[in-house]
PDB file of C-alpha atoms in Angstrom:
ATOM      1  CA  MET A  10     -28.672 -30.974   9.255  1.00  0.00           C
ATOM      2  CA  SER A  11     -28.533 -28.957   6.047  1.00  0.00           C
ATOM      3  CA  GLN A  12     -25.278 -28.763   4.116  1.00  0.00           C
ATOM      4  CA  THR A  13     -23.824 -25.254   3.866  1.00  0.00           C
ATOM      5  CA  MET A  14     -21.209 -23.673   1.618  1.00  0.00           C
ATOM      6  CA  LYS A  15     -18.749 -20.950   2.131  1.00  0.00           C
ATOM      7  CA  PRO A  16     -19.689 -17.501   0.780  1.00  0.00           C
ATOM      8  CA  VAL A  17     -16.943 -17.760  -1.881  1.00  0.00           C
ATOM      9  CA  THR A  18     -18.524 -20.957  -3.198  1.00  0.00           C
ATOM     10  CA  ALA A  19     -22.042 -19.413  -3.176  1.00  0.00           C
ATOM     11  CA  ALA A  20     -20.672 -16.282  -5.015  1.00  0.00           C
ATOM     12  CA  ALA A  21     -19.060 -18.536  -7.648  1.00  0.00           C
ATOM     13  CA  LYS A  22     -22.325 -20.412  -8.150  1.00  0.00           C
ATOM     14  CA  LEU A  23     -24.192 -17.101  -8.454  1.00  0.00           C
ATOM     15  CA  GLY A  24     -21.571 -15.652 -10.831  1.00  0.00           C
ATOM     16  CA  ILE A  25     -20.862 -12.628  -8.696  1.00  0.00           C
ATOM     17  CA  TYR A  26     -17.729 -10.992  -7.354  1.00  0.00           C
ATOM     18  CA  LEU A  27     -17.730 -11.762  -3.608  1.00  0.00           C
ATOM     19  CA  PRO A  28     -16.069  -8.475  -2.308  1.00  0.00           C
ATOM     20  CA  ALA A  29     -18.852  -6.423  -3.948  1.00  0.00           C
ATOM     21  CA  ALA A  30     -21.596  -8.458  -2.165  1.00  0.00           C
ATOM     22  CA  PRO A  31     -23.164  -7.127   1.088  1.00  0.00           C
ATOM     23  CA  GLU A  32     -21.241  -7.952   4.280  1.00  0.00           C
ATOM     24  CA  GLU A  33     -23.934 -10.332   5.495  1.00  0.00           C
ATOM     25  CA  PHE A  34     -23.540 -12.492   2.324  1.00  0.00           C
ATOM     26  CA  ARG A  35     -19.729 -12.304   2.530  1.00  0.00           C
ATOM     27  CA  THR A  36     -19.565 -13.537   6.117  1.00  0.00           C
ATOM     28  CA  THR A  37     -22.411 -16.036   6.482  1.00  0.00           C
ATOM     29  CA  PRO A  38     -22.373 -19.604   5.198  1.00  0.00           C
ATOM     30  CA  ILE A  39     -25.351 -20.372   3.030  1.00  0.00           C
ATOM     31  CA  GLY A  40     -27.313 -23.574   2.549  1.00  0.00           C
ATOM     32  CA  ARG A  41     -28.460 -25.061  -0.675  1.00  0.00           C
ATOM     33  CA  ALA A  42     -32.049 -23.961  -0.015  1.00  0.00           C
ATOM     34  CA  GLY A  43     -30.795 -20.392   0.613  1.00  0.00           C
ATOM     35  CA  LEU A  44     -28.809 -20.426  -2.683  1.00  0.00           C
ATOM     36  CA  GLU A  45     -31.864 -21.732  -4.554  1.00  0.00           C
ATOM     37  CA  ALA A  46     -33.981 -18.956  -2.968  1.00  0.00           C
ATOM     38  CA  LEU A  47     -31.499 -16.339  -4.176  1.00  0.00           C
ATOM     39  CA  ARG A  48     -31.624 -17.783  -7.662  1.00  0.00           C
ATOM     40  CA  ALA A  49     -35.428 -17.976  -7.748  1.00  0.00           C
ATOM     41  CA  ASP A  50     -36.096 -14.577  -6.274  1.00  0.00           C
ATOM     42  CA  PRO A  51     -32.838 -12.508  -6.327  1.00  0.00           C
ATOM     43  CA  PRO A  52     -32.724  -9.523  -3.997  1.00  0.00           C
ATOM     44  CA  GLN A  53     -32.011  -6.115  -5.603  1.00  0.00           C
ATOM     45  CA  TRP A  54     -28.285  -6.158  -4.636  1.00  0.00           C
ATOM     46  CA  LEU A  55     -27.931  -9.490  -6.521  1.00  0.00           C
ATOM     47  CA  VAL A  56     -29.805  -8.190  -9.563  1.00  0.00           C
ATOM     48  CA  ASP A  57     -27.580  -5.042  -9.633  1.00  0.00           C
ATOM     49  CA  LEU A  58     -24.359  -7.068  -9.247  1.00  0.00           C
ATOM     50  CA  ARG A  59     -25.288  -9.380 -12.030  1.00  0.00           C
ATOM     51  CA  ARG A  60     -26.198  -6.512 -14.328  1.00  0.00           C
ATOM     52  CA  ASN A  61     -23.575  -3.947 -13.524  1.00  0.00           C
ATOM     53  CA  GLY A  62     -20.723  -5.821 -11.763  1.00  0.00           C
ATOM     54  CA  PRO A  63     -18.066  -5.599 -10.784  1.00  0.00           C
ATOM     55  CA  PHE A  64     -17.721  -9.129 -12.217  1.00  0.00           C
ATOM     56  CA  PRO A  65     -15.373 -11.995 -11.246  1.00  0.00           C
ATOM     57  CA  ARG A  66     -12.580 -12.841 -13.686  1.00  0.00           C
ATOM     58  CA  ASP A  67     -14.356 -15.773 -15.228  1.00  0.00           C
ATOM     59  CA  VAL A  68     -17.388 -13.569 -16.101  1.00  0.00           C
ATOM     60  CA  VAL A  69     -15.127 -10.760 -17.348  1.00  0.00           C
ATOM     61  CA  ALA A  70     -13.228 -13.264 -19.574  1.00  0.00           C
ATOM     62  CA  ARG A  71     -16.515 -14.671 -20.973  1.00  0.00           C
ATOM     63  CA  LYS A  72     -17.974 -11.220 -21.702  1.00  0.00           C
ATOM     64  CA  LEU A  73     -14.731 -10.179 -23.531  1.00  0.00           C
ATOM     65  CA  GLY A  74     -14.420 -13.451 -25.387  1.00  0.00           C
ATOM     66  CA  VAL A  75     -11.023 -14.342 -23.973  1.00  0.00           C
ATOM     67  CA  SER A  76      -9.617 -16.901 -21.484  1.00  0.00           C
ATOM     68  CA  ARG A  77      -8.845 -16.109 -17.861  1.00  0.00           C
ATOM     69  CA  SER A  78      -5.162 -16.703 -18.693  1.00  0.00           C
ATOM     70  CA  GLY A  79      -5.583 -14.038 -21.439  1.00  0.00           C
ATOM     71  CA  LEU A  80      -6.703 -11.527 -18.873  1.00  0.00           C
ATOM     72  CA  VAL A  81      -3.643 -12.295 -16.744  1.00  0.00           C
ATOM     73  CA  ARG A  82      -1.292 -12.012 -19.722  1.00  0.00           C
ATOM     74  CA  ALA A  83      -2.855  -8.600 -20.446  1.00  0.00           C
ATOM     75  CA  GLY A  84      -2.352  -7.515 -16.871  1.00  0.00           C
ATOM     76  CA  VAL A  85      -6.119  -7.360 -16.011  1.00  0.00           C
ATOM     77  CA  THR A  86      -6.183  -8.520 -12.437  1.00  0.00           C
ATOM     78  CA  GLU A  87      -9.009  -6.431 -10.979  1.00  0.00           C
ATOM     79  CA  ALA A  88     -12.703  -7.047 -11.257  1.00  0.00           C
ATOM     80  CA  LEU A  89     -14.324  -4.944 -14.057  1.00  0.00           C
ATOM     81  CA  ASP A  90     -17.798  -3.480 -14.131  1.00  0.00           C
ATOM     82  CA  ALA A  91     -20.230  -3.337 -17.065  1.00  0.00           C
ATOM     83  CA  ASP A  92     -19.093   0.184 -18.139  1.00  0.00           C
ATOM     84  CA  GLN A  93     -15.402  -0.847 -18.217  1.00  0.00           C
ATOM     85  CA  ILE A  94     -16.185  -3.990 -20.217  1.00  0.00           C
ATOM     86  CA  GLY A  95     -18.304  -1.953 -22.590  1.00  0.00           C
ATOM     87  CA  GLU A  96     -15.427   0.485 -23.166  1.00  0.00           C
ATOM     88  CA  LEU A  97     -13.057  -2.377 -23.968  1.00  0.00           C
ATOM     89  CA  ILE A  98     -15.533  -3.918 -26.426  1.00  0.00           C
ATOM     90  CA  ALA A  99     -16.305  -0.557 -28.081  1.00  0.00           C
ATOM     91  CA  ASP A 100     -12.665   0.266 -28.632  1.00  0.00           C
ATOM     92  CA  PRO A 101     -10.687  -3.043 -28.259  1.00  0.00           C
ATOM     93  CA  PRO A 102      -6.980  -2.481 -27.328  1.00  0.00           C
ATOM     94  CA  ASP A 103      -4.383  -4.599 -29.156  1.00  0.00           C
ATOM     95  CA  TRP A 104      -4.166  -7.085 -26.278  1.00  0.00           C
ATOM     96  CA  LEU A 105      -7.921  -7.821 -26.474  1.00  0.00           C
ATOM     97  CA  VAL A 106      -7.862  -8.347 -30.323  1.00  0.00           C
ATOM     98  CA  ARG A 107      -4.856 -10.682 -29.846  1.00  0.00           C
ATOM     99  CA  GLU A 108      -6.353 -12.604 -26.960  1.00  0.00           C
ATOM    100  CA  ARG A 109      -9.713 -13.049 -28.698  1.00  0.00           C
ATOM    101  CA  GLU A 110      -7.911 -14.546 -31.755  1.00  0.00           C
ATOM    102  CA  THR A 111      -5.922 -16.847 -29.489  1.00  0.00           C
ATOM    103  CA  HIS A 112      -9.053 -17.879 -27.541  1.00  0.00           C
ATOM    104  CA  ARG A 113     -10.973 -18.588 -30.844  1.00  0.00           C
ATOM    105  CA  ALA A 114      -8.104 -20.658 -32.126  1.00  0.00           C
ATOM    106  CA  VAL A 115      -7.902 -22.712 -28.890  1.00  0.00           C
ATOM    107  CA  LEU A 116     -11.624 -23.362 -28.876  1.00  0.00           C
ATOM    108  CA  ALA A 117     -11.556 -24.376 -32.585  1.00  0.00           C
ATOM    109  CA  GLU A 118      -8.705 -26.855 -31.946  1.00  0.00           C
ATOM    110  CA  LYS A 119     -10.581 -28.381 -28.936  1.00  0.00           C
ATOM    111  CA  GLU A 120     -13.625 -28.768 -31.160  1.00  0.00           C
ATOM    112  CA  ARG A 121     -11.535 -30.282 -33.961  1.00  0.00           C
ATOM    113  CA  LEU A 122      -9.998 -32.777 -31.583  1.00  0.00           C
ATOM    114  CA  ARG A 123     -13.375 -33.655 -30.110  1.00  0.00           C
ATOM    115  CA  HIS A 124     -14.665 -34.700 -33.530  1.00  0.00           C
ATOM    116  CA  ARG A 125     -11.630 -36.662 -34.706  1.00  0.00           C
ATOM    117  CA  PRO A 126     -12.692 -39.896 -36.376  1.00  0.00           C
ATOM    118  CA  ASP A 127     -10.164 -42.005 -34.415  1.00  0.00           C
ATOM    119  CA  ARG A 128     -11.779 -41.202 -30.976  1.00  0.00           C
TER     120      ARG A 128
END
């Protein structure tokens, strides 16, 4: 018997926002072969979701160059689409500038610690 995963897991692996997916995808467990088939030859709904969103928080955070915690601190709790993300990038609000700086500093510190000679 083939192993299946919940739709939420499959959506995470595909990098899509589950509530925006078609009902059949949201309600049907998917096997590994089915997931690989979606990756290899994505249907139009998947292509559109990946291009235009709405995107899950981890994808929104990555596109904006901030952490997921930074989104929460800024009060961004809803999924954003490509146009909304584009607007934020084009004219970054204070919170986005601040969170990008924080995120860069955290990543730099992680990198510094990773390359310490005493490790």
